Amino acid sequence: MKIALRDTSQQADGPDWEWIGTFEDQGSFREADGRCFELIDPVLLPASRGRNAGSKTYTFRTSELRGLAALVHERVRNDVHELPLVTLSDTFPYRSPAGACFACEEDDIDGDQRRESAAGCCRYCPDVFVGRLDAPELLKHNGGHILHDERLRDVGDACGLCLSSTNGCVIYLVCKGKYTTISLEKSKCVNLQQFRLGQAAKFTRSSPCTNHPMRCVLCPDNAPAVWKYNLQSHIVADHPRANVALYEKQYKISADKVVLMRGVYLSKPKMKKKKKGQLTISEGHSTRMAIGPLEETESTADDSEKDIESDQGDISSAEVLEGEAGKAAAPDVEEQEPDEERVDVAASGQWWKIA
């Protein structure tokens, strides 16, 4: 649903967000997993804006929304790529005068560059920001990982756009006239974008990557596409009775292409400059604010230890006083028994004479 601030003060007395009577793209959430949702019981108050102005509407507090965002993020943090994609709009991400609200961030993230790194970097290159790569550069960079990264040696279904190997990341193709393109409606990928398949499949020395989604002739017509660099592994795993050699022309990569892709893997891709006007994250509405530092409290055990130390301190003081008194009496003893060998020993706060 579309919500907006109803109270922009620093310390709001009540709910400071309200539903304005409309929704974001509802189709994006039809197949969302149940763990992406959390039931809440909002307060009903008269709306101050939107279609339902004057009528009662759902209202929310910033602290509650921050907590809900942190809770849901913790559930899906390892499967973010499976979340539905929502089109950027004037109301989403939710806005405040300070910027975009309820960004799901780690507790130690600080600064725009580190924030961008956590949210949109390559899975294996923390200094490569996916958002600054155009489609050819992204395919080329990820293709280098698929062919030469030891961490993907046993991964036979890495996505060419995000390098994920889970079933939640799928690419579907659709025919539009004479051309075959990616279906943005059915496909799911955190880095999903449209690009020309023919151009992606074409080899040049400056762009040696030919990895692109393609139809597997052994799969049903409505099956997801298979990336070229994964086709051989796909046939072996999903079509074990098929003769892999019959399809070698579709997946084989020549030696010179492999060598050139090795150079791509070892080099840093060309990234576009950061666009001006990108959304600023509102620090006060970040999920990092949902969990504050725990206040240090003294435990009962600590109190007991302090009491014991205090008692011991009192005893030590008494011993010193009694000891001083003993020292004062010692000269009289020496005068009475000068021939005895004497050793002064402190025991239980008393001074003793040992022959």
CSV table of C-alpha atoms in Angstrom, one decimal:
chain,number,residue,atom,x,y,z
A,1,MET,CA,0.0,0.0,0.0
A,2,LYS,CA,1.1,3.6,-0.5
A,3,ILE,CA,1.8,5.4,2.7
A,4,ALA,CA,3.1,8.9,3.4
A,5,LEU,CA,4.2,11.0,6.4
A,6,ARG,CA,1.4,12.7,8.3
A,7,ASP,CA,3.7,14.2,11.0
A,8,THR,CA,7.1,15.4,10.0
A,9,SER,CA,8.1,16.5,13.5
A,10,GLN,CA,11.3,15.0,15.1
A,11,GLN,CA,9.4,13.6,18.1
A,12,ALA,CA,5.9,12.7,16.9
A,13,ASP,CA,3.3,12.3,19.7
A,14,GLY,CA,1.4,9.6,17.8
A,15,PRO,CA,1.4,7.6,14.5
A,16,ASP,CA,3.4,9.6,11.9
A,17,TRP,CA,2.6,7.6,8.8
A,18,GLU,CA,-0.8,7.0,7.1
A,19,TRP,CA,-2.3,5.1,4.2
A,20,ILE,CA,-3.3,7.5,1.4
A,21,GLY,CA,-5.9,5.2,-0.1
A,22,THR,CA,-4.0,3.6,-3.1
A,23,PHE,CA,-1.6,0.7,-3.7
A,24,GLU,CA,1.7,0.1,-5.4
A,25,ASP,CA,1.8,-2.4,-8.3
A,26,GLN,CA,-0.3,-5.2,-6.8
A,27,GLY,CA,0.8,-7.7,-9.5
A,28,SER,CA,4.3,-7.7,-8.1
A,29,PHE,CA,3.2,-9.5,-4.9
A,30,ARG,CA,0.9,-12.2,-6.2
A,31,GLU,CA,3.6,-14.9,-6.0
A,32,ALA,CA,5.5,-13.5,-3.0
A,33,ASP,CA,6.4,-16.0,-0.3
A,34,GLY,CA,4.4,-15.9,3.0
A,35,ARG,CA,7.5,-15.1,5.0
A,36,CYS,CA,7.7,-11.7,3.2
A,37,PHE,CA,4.6,-10.6,5.1
A,38,GLU,CA,3.9,-9.7,8.7
A,39,LEU,CA,0.4,-9.1,10.2
A,40,ILE,CA,-0.1,-5.8,12.0
A,41,ASP,CA,-2.9,-4.0,13.8
A,42,PRO,CA,-2.8,-0.4,12.8
A,43,VAL,CA,-4.6,2.5,14.5
A,44,LEU,CA,-7.5,4.1,12.7
A,45,LEU,CA,-7.3,7.9,12.5
A,46,PRO,CA,-8.8,10.5,10.1
A,47,ALA,CA,-6.7,10.8,7.0
A,48,SER,CA,-5.0,14.1,6.3
A,49,ARG,CA,-4.4,13.5,2.6
A,50,GLY,CA,-5.0,11.3,-0.4
A,51,ARG,CA,-8.2,9.7,-1.7
A,52,ASN,CA,-9.5,9.0,1.8
A,53,ALA,CA,-8.9,12.5,3.3
A,54,GLY,CA,-11.3,13.1,6.1
A,55,SER,CA,-12.2,9.4,6.5
A,56,LYS,CA,-10.5,7.0,8.9
A,57,THR,CA,-7.4,5.4,7.5
A,58,TYR,CA,-4.6,3.1,8.7
A,59,THR,CA,-1.8,4.8,10.6
A,60,PHE,CA,1.6,3.6,11.7
A,61,ARG,CA,4.6,4.7,13.8
A,62,THR,CA,8.1,4.9,12.4
A,63,SER,CA,9.5,2.7,15.2
A,64,GLU,CA,7.0,0.0,14.4
A,65,LEU,CA,7.7,0.1,10.6
A,66,ARG,CA,11.4,0.0,11.3
A,67,GLY,CA,11.0,-3.0,13.5
A,68,LEU,CA,8.8,-4.8,10.9
A,69,ALA,CA,11.3,-4.1,8.1
A,70,ALA,CA,14.2,-5.5,10.2
A,71,LEU,CA,12.2,-8.6,11.2
A,72,VAL,CA,11.2,-9.5,7.6
A,73,HIS,CA,14.7,-8.7,6.3
A,74,GLU,CA,16.1,-11.2,8.8
A,75,ARG,CA,13.9,-13.9,7.4
A,76,VAL,CA,14.8,-13.4,3.8
A,77,ARG,CA,18.3,-11.9,4.0
A,78,ASN,CA,19.8,-15.0,2.3
A,79,ASP,CA,17.2,-15.0,-0.5
A,80,VAL,CA,16.8,-11.4,-1.3
A,81,HIS,CA,17.0,-12.2,-5.0
A,82,GLU,CA,13.7,-14.0,-4.7
A,83,LEU,CA,11.8,-11.0,-3.6
A,84,PRO,CA,9.3,-9.4,-6.1
A,85,LEU,CA,10.5,-6.4,-7.9
A,86,VAL,CA,8.5,-3.2,-7.3
A,87,THR,CA,8.7,-0.3,-9.8
A,88,LEU,CA,10.3,2.9,-8.5
A,89,SER,CA,7.5,5.5,-8.0
A,90,ASP,CA,6.9,8.8,-6.2
A,91,THR,CA,5.8,6.9,-3.2
A,92,PHE,CA,8.0,3.9,-3.2
A,93,PRO,CA,10.5,3.6,-1.6
A,94,TYR,CA,8.6,5.5,1.1
A,95,ARG,CA,9.9,9.0,1.5
A,96,SER,CA,10.6,11.5,4.2
A,97,PRO,CA,12.2,14.9,3.9
A,98,ALA,CA,15.5,13.2,4.8
A,99,GLY,CA,15.3,10.6,2.0
A,100,ALA,CA,14.1,7.0,1.3
A,101,CYS,CA,12.8,5.3,4.4
A,102,PHE,CA,13.0,1.8,5.9
A,103,ALA,CA,16.1,0.7,4.0
A,104,CYS,CA,17.2,-2.8,5.3
A,105,GLU,CA,20.8,-2.3,6.3
A,106,GLU,CA,23.3,-4.2,8.4
A,107,ASP,CA,24.3,-2.7,11.7
A,108,ASP,CA,27.9,-1.9,10.6
A,109,ILE,CA,27.1,-0.2,7.3
A,110,ASP,CA,28.2,3.4,7.2
A,111,GLY,CA,28.3,5.7,4.2
A,112,ASP,CA,26.8,5.7,0.7
A,113,GLN,CA,29.6,3.6,-0.8
A,114,ARG,CA,29.4,0.8,1.8
A,115,ARG,CA,25.6,0.9,1.7
A,116,GLU,CA,25.7,0.5,-2.1
A,117,SER,CA,28.2,-2.3,-1.7
A,118,ALA,CA,25.9,-4.2,0.6
A,119,ALA,CA,22.8,-3.7,-1.5
A,120,GLY,CA,24.0,-3.9,-5.1
A,121,CYS,CA,27.5,-5.3,-5.4
A,122,CYS,CA,28.7,-8.4,-7.3
A,123,ARG,CA,28.4,-11.5,-5.2
A,124,TYR,CA,32.1,-12.1,-5.4
A,125,CYS,CA,33.5,-8.6,-6.0
A,126,PRO,CA,32.5,-6.1,-3.2
A,127,ASP,CA,34.0,-3.2,-5.2
A,128,VAL,CA,32.0,-3.8,-8.3
A,129,PHE,CA,28.5,-2.2,-8.2
A,130,VAL,CA,26.0,-3.9,-10.5
A,131,GLY,CA,23.9,-0.7,-10.7
A,132,ARG,CA,26.8,1.0,-12.5
A,133,LEU,CA,27.2,-1.7,-15.2
A,134,ASP,CA,25.3,-1.7,-18.4
A,135,ALA,CA,24.0,-5.1,-19.7
A,136,PRO,CA,27.0,-6.0,-21.9
A,137,GLU,CA,29.4,-5.2,-19.1
A,138,LEU,CA,27.4,-7.1,-16.5
A,139,LEU,CA,27.1,-10.2,-18.7
A,140,LYS,CA,30.8,-10.0,-19.5
A,141,HIS,CA,31.8,-9.6,-15.8
A,142,ASN,CA,29.6,-12.5,-14.6
A,143,GLY,CA,30.7,-14.7,-17.6
A,144,GLY,CA,34.2,-14.3,-16.4
A,145,HIS,CA,33.2,-15.6,-12.9
A,146,ILE,CA,31.3,-18.6,-14.4
A,147,LEU,CA,34.2,-19.7,-16.6
A,148,HIS,CA,37.2,-19.0,-14.3
A,149,ASP,CA,36.1,-18.4,-10.7
A,150,GLU,CA,37.1,-21.4,-8.5
A,151,ARG,CA,34.2,-20.7,-6.2
A,152,LEU,CA,31.8,-21.6,-9.1
A,153,ARG,CA,33.6,-24.7,-10.2
A,154,ASP,CA,30.9,-27.1,-9.2
A,155,VAL,CA,28.0,-24.7,-9.9
A,156,GLY,CA,26.2,-25.7,-13.1
A,157,ASP,CA,23.3,-23.3,-13.1
A,158,ALA,CA,24.7,-19.8,-12.2
A,159,CYS,CA,22.6,-17.0,-13.5
A,160,GLY,CA,24.3,-14.8,-16.0
A,161,LEU,CA,22.8,-11.6,-14.5
A,162,CYS,CA,23.3,-12.2,-10.7
A,163,LEU,CA,25.4,-15.5,-10.4
A,164,SER,CA,22.7,-17.0,-8.2
A,165,SER,CA,22.2,-20.7,-8.5
A,166,THR,CA,18.8,-21.1,-6.8
A,167,ASN,CA,15.5,-22.0,-8.3
A,168,GLY,CA,14.1,-18.6,-7.4
A,169,CYS,CA,16.1,-16.9,-10.1
A,170,VAL,CA,14.6,-17.8,-13.5
A,171,ILE,CA,14.6,-16.3,-17.0
A,172,TYR,CA,11.7,-16.8,-19.4
A,173,LEU,CA,11.9,-15.9,-23.1
A,174,VAL,CA,9.0,-14.7,-25.2
A,175,CYS,CA,8.6,-14.3,-29.0
A,176,LYS,CA,7.5,-10.9,-30.2
A,177,GLY,CA,7.2,-10.9,-33.9
A,178,LYS,CA,10.5,-12.0,-35.5
A,179,TYR,CA,12.4,-11.4,-32.3
A,180,THR,CA,12.9,-13.3,-29.0
A,181,THR,CA,13.2,-11.3,-25.9
A,182,ILE,CA,13.3,-11.7,-22.1
A,183,SER,CA,9.8,-11.7,-20.5
A,184,LEU,CA,10.1,-9.2,-17.7
A,185,GLU,CA,6.7,-10.2,-16.4
A,186,LYS,CA,7.5,-13.9,-15.8
A,187,SER,CA,11.3,-13.7,-15.2
A,188,LYS,CA,12.7,-13.3,-11.7
A,189,CYS,CA,16.2,-12.0,-10.9
A,190,VAL,CA,17.5,-9.4,-8.6
A,191,ASN,CA,19.4,-7.9,-11.6
A,192,LEU,CA,16.7,-8.5,-14.1
A,193,GLN,CA,16.9,-6.2,-17.1
A,194,GLN,CA,16.2,-6.2,-20.8
A,195,PHE,CA,19.0,-6.6,-23.4
A,196,ARG,CA,19.3,-7.8,-27.0
A,197,LEU,CA,19.9,-11.5,-27.1
A,198,GLY,CA,21.4,-11.4,-30.6
A,199,GLN,CA,24.0,-8.9,-29.5
A,200,ALA,CA,24.8,-10.8,-26.3
A,201,ALA,CA,25.4,-14.0,-28.3
A,202,LYS,CA,27.8,-12.2,-30.8
A,203,PHE,CA,31.5,-12.6,-30.2
A,204,THR,CA,34.0,-9.7,-30.6
A,205,ARG,CA,37.5,-9.4,-29.2
A,206,SER,CA,36.4,-6.3,-27.2
A,207,SER,CA,33.4,-8.2,-25.9
A,208,PRO,CA,34.3,-11.9,-25.9
A,209,CYS,CA,31.4,-13.0,-23.7
A,210,THR,CA,28.6,-15.0,-25.5
A,211,ASN,CA,26.7,-16.1,-22.5
A,212,HIS,CA,22.9,-15.5,-22.9
A,213,PRO,CA,19.7,-17.2,-22.0
A,214,MET,CA,18.5,-19.7,-24.7
A,215,ARG,CA,15.9,-22.3,-25.1
A,216,CYS,CA,16.8,-25.9,-24.4
A,217,VAL,CA,15.5,-28.0,-27.3
A,218,LEU,CA,15.0,-30.9,-24.9
A,219,CYS,CA,12.8,-28.9,-22.4
A,220,PRO,CA,9.1,-28.2,-22.8
A,221,ASP,CA,8.2,-24.9,-24.6
A,222,ASN,CA,7.1,-23.3,-21.4
A,223,ALA,CA,10.3,-24.2,-19.5
A,224,PRO,CA,12.7,-21.4,-18.3
A,225,ALA,CA,15.6,-20.5,-20.5
A,226,VAL,CA,19.1,-21.9,-19.9
A,227,TRP,CA,22.2,-19.8,-20.0
A,228,LYS,CA,24.7,-20.9,-22.7
A,229,TYR,CA,27.6,-21.4,-20.3
A,230,ASN,CA,25.3,-23.7,-18.3
A,231,LEU,CA,23.8,-25.7,-21.2
A,232,GLN,CA,26.2,-28.6,-21.0
A,233,SER,CA,25.7,-29.1,-17.2
A,234,HIS,CA,21.9,-28.6,-17.7
A,235,ILE,CA,21.7,-31.4,-20.3
A,236,VAL,CA,23.8,-33.8,-18.1
A,237,ALA,CA,21.7,-33.1,-15.0
A,238,ASP,CA,18.2,-32.7,-16.4
A,239,HIS,CA,18.4,-34.9,-19.5
A,240,PRO,CA,20.6,-37.8,-18.5
A,241,ARG,CA,19.5,-40.0,-21.4
A,242,ALA,CA,20.4,-37.4,-24.0
A,243,ASN,CA,23.7,-37.6,-26.0
A,244,VAL,CA,25.4,-34.4,-24.9
A,245,ALA,CA,27.8,-34.5,-27.9
A,246,LEU,CA,24.9,-33.9,-30.3
A,247,TYR,CA,24.4,-30.4,-28.8
A,248,GLU,CA,28.1,-29.4,-28.6
A,249,LYS,CA,27.7,-26.6,-31.2
A,250,GLN,CA,25.2,-24.9,-28.9
A,251,TYR,CA,27.4,-24.8,-25.8
A,252,LYS,CA,31.0,-25.2,-26.9
A,253,ILE,CA,33.3,-22.3,-26.3
A,254,SER,CA,36.5,-22.0,-28.4
A,255,ALA,CA,39.9,-21.9,-26.7
A,256,ASP,CA,40.6,-18.3,-27.8
A,257,LYS,CA,37.3,-17.2,-26.2
A,258,VAL,CA,38.2,-18.9,-23.0
A,259,VAL,CA,41.6,-17.1,-22.9
A,260,LEU,CA,40.0,-13.7,-23.6
A,261,MET,CA,37.4,-14.3,-20.9
A,262,ARG,CA,40.2,-15.1,-18.5
A,263,GLY,CA,41.5,-11.6,-19.1
A,264,VAL,CA,38.0,-10.3,-18.4
A,265,TYR,CA,37.8,-12.2,-15.1
A,266,LEU,CA,41.2,-10.7,-14.0
A,267,SER,CA,40.3,-7.1,-14.9
A,268,LYS,CA,37.9,-4.7,-13.3
A,269,PRO,CA,34.8,-3.9,-15.4
A,270,LYS,CA,34.0,-0.4,-16.6
A,271,MET,CA,31.5,1.1,-14.3
A,272,LYS,CA,29.3,4.1,-15.1
A,273,LYS,CA,29.6,7.1,-12.9
A,274,LYS,CA,27.2,7.3,-10.1
A,275,LYS,CA,24.0,9.1,-11.2
A,276,LYS,CA,23.1,12.4,-9.7
A,277,GLY,CA,19.8,12.5,-8.0
A,278,GLN,CA,19.9,9.0,-6.7
A,279,LEU,CA,17.8,8.4,-3.6
A,280,THR,CA,19.4,9.3,-0.3
A,281,ILE,CA,18.8,6.9,2.6
A,282,SER,CA,17.1,8.5,5.6
A,283,GLU,CA,19.3,7.5,8.6
A,284,GLY,CA,16.5,8.0,11.1
A,285,HIS,CA,14.3,5.5,9.2
A,286,SER,CA,16.9,2.8,8.5
A,287,THR,CA,16.4,-0.6,10.1
A,288,ARG,CA,19.8,-0.1,11.8
A,289,MET,CA,17.8,2.1,14.2
A,290,ALA,CA,15.4,-0.7,15.1
A,291,ILE,CA,17.9,-2.4,17.4
A,292,GLY,CA,19.8,0.1,19.6
A,293,PRO,CA,22.7,-0.7,21.9
A,294,LEU,CA,21.8,-2.5,25.1
A,295,GLU,CA,22.2,-0.5,28.2
A,296,GLU,CA,24.7,-1.8,30.7
A,297,THR,CA,23.1,-2.9,33.9
A,298,GLU,CA,24.7,-4.2,37.1
A,299,SER,CA,23.7,-7.8,37.9
A,300,THR,CA,23.0,-9.1,41.3
A,301,ALA,CA,26.2,-11.1,41.1
A,302,ASP,CA,28.2,-7.9,40.5
A,303,ASP,CA,26.5,-6.2,43.4
A,304,SER,CA,27.4,-9.2,45.6
A,305,GLU,CA,31.0,-9.1,44.5
A,306,LYS,CA,31.1,-5.4,45.3
A,307,ASP,CA,29.6,-6.0,48.8
A,308,ILE,CA,32.2,-8.7,49.4
A,309,GLU,CA,35.0,-6.4,48.3
A,310,SER,CA,33.6,-3.7,50.6
A,311,ASP,CA,33.5,-6.1,53.6
A,312,GLN,CA,37.1,-7.3,52.8
A,313,GLY,CA,38.1,-3.7,52.7
A,314,ASP,CA,36.6,-3.0,56.1
A,315,ILE,CA,38.4,-6.1,57.6
A,316,SER,CA,41.7,-5.0,56.1
A,317,SER,CA,41.3,-1.6,57.7
A,318,ALA,CA,40.6,-3.2,61.1
A,319,GLU,CA,43.7,-5.4,60.7
A,320,VAL,CA,45.8,-2.4,59.9
A,321,LEU,CA,44.5,-0.5,63.0
A,322,GLU,CA,45.1,-3.5,65.2
A,323,GLY,CA,48.5,-4.0,63.7
A,324,GLU,CA,49.5,-0.4,64.4
A,325,ALA,CA,48.4,-0.9,68.0
A,326,GLY,CA,50.5,-4.0,68.2
A,327,LYS,CA,53.5,-2.2,66.8
A,328,ALA,CA,53.1,0.5,69.5
A,329,ALA,CA,53.2,-2.2,72.2
A,330,ALA,CA,56.2,-4.0,70.8
A,331,PRO,CA,59.0,-1.8,72.3
A,332,ASP,CA,57.7,-2.7,75.8
A,333,VAL,CA,58.0,-6.4,75.0
A,334,GLU,CA,61.5,-6.0,73.7
A,335,GLU,CA,62.6,-4.2,76.9
A,336,GLN,CA,61.1,-7.0,79.1
A,337,GLU,CA,62.7,-9.9,77.1
A,338,PRO,CA,65.7,-8.7,75.2
A,339,ASP,CA,67.4,-12.1,74.9
A,340,GLU,CA,64.6,-13.8,73.0
A,341,GLU,CA,64.5,-14.1,69.2
A,342,ARG,CA,61.3,-12.5,68.1
A,343,VAL,CA,59.3,-12.7,64.9
A,344,ASP,CA,56.2,-10.6,64.3
A,345,VAL,CA,53.5,-12.4,62.4
A,346,ALA,CA,50.0,-10.9,61.5
A,347,ALA,CA,47.3,-13.5,62.2
A,348,SER,CA,43.6,-12.8,62.4
A,349,GLY,CA,44.4,-9.1,63.1
A,350,GLN,CA,46.7,-9.9,66.1
A,351,TRP,CA,50.4,-9.6,66.5
A,352,TRP,CA,52.1,-12.7,67.9
A,353,LYS,CA,55.5,-13.3,69.4
A,354,ILE,CA,57.3,-16.6,68.5
A,355,ALA,CA,60.3,-17.9,70.5
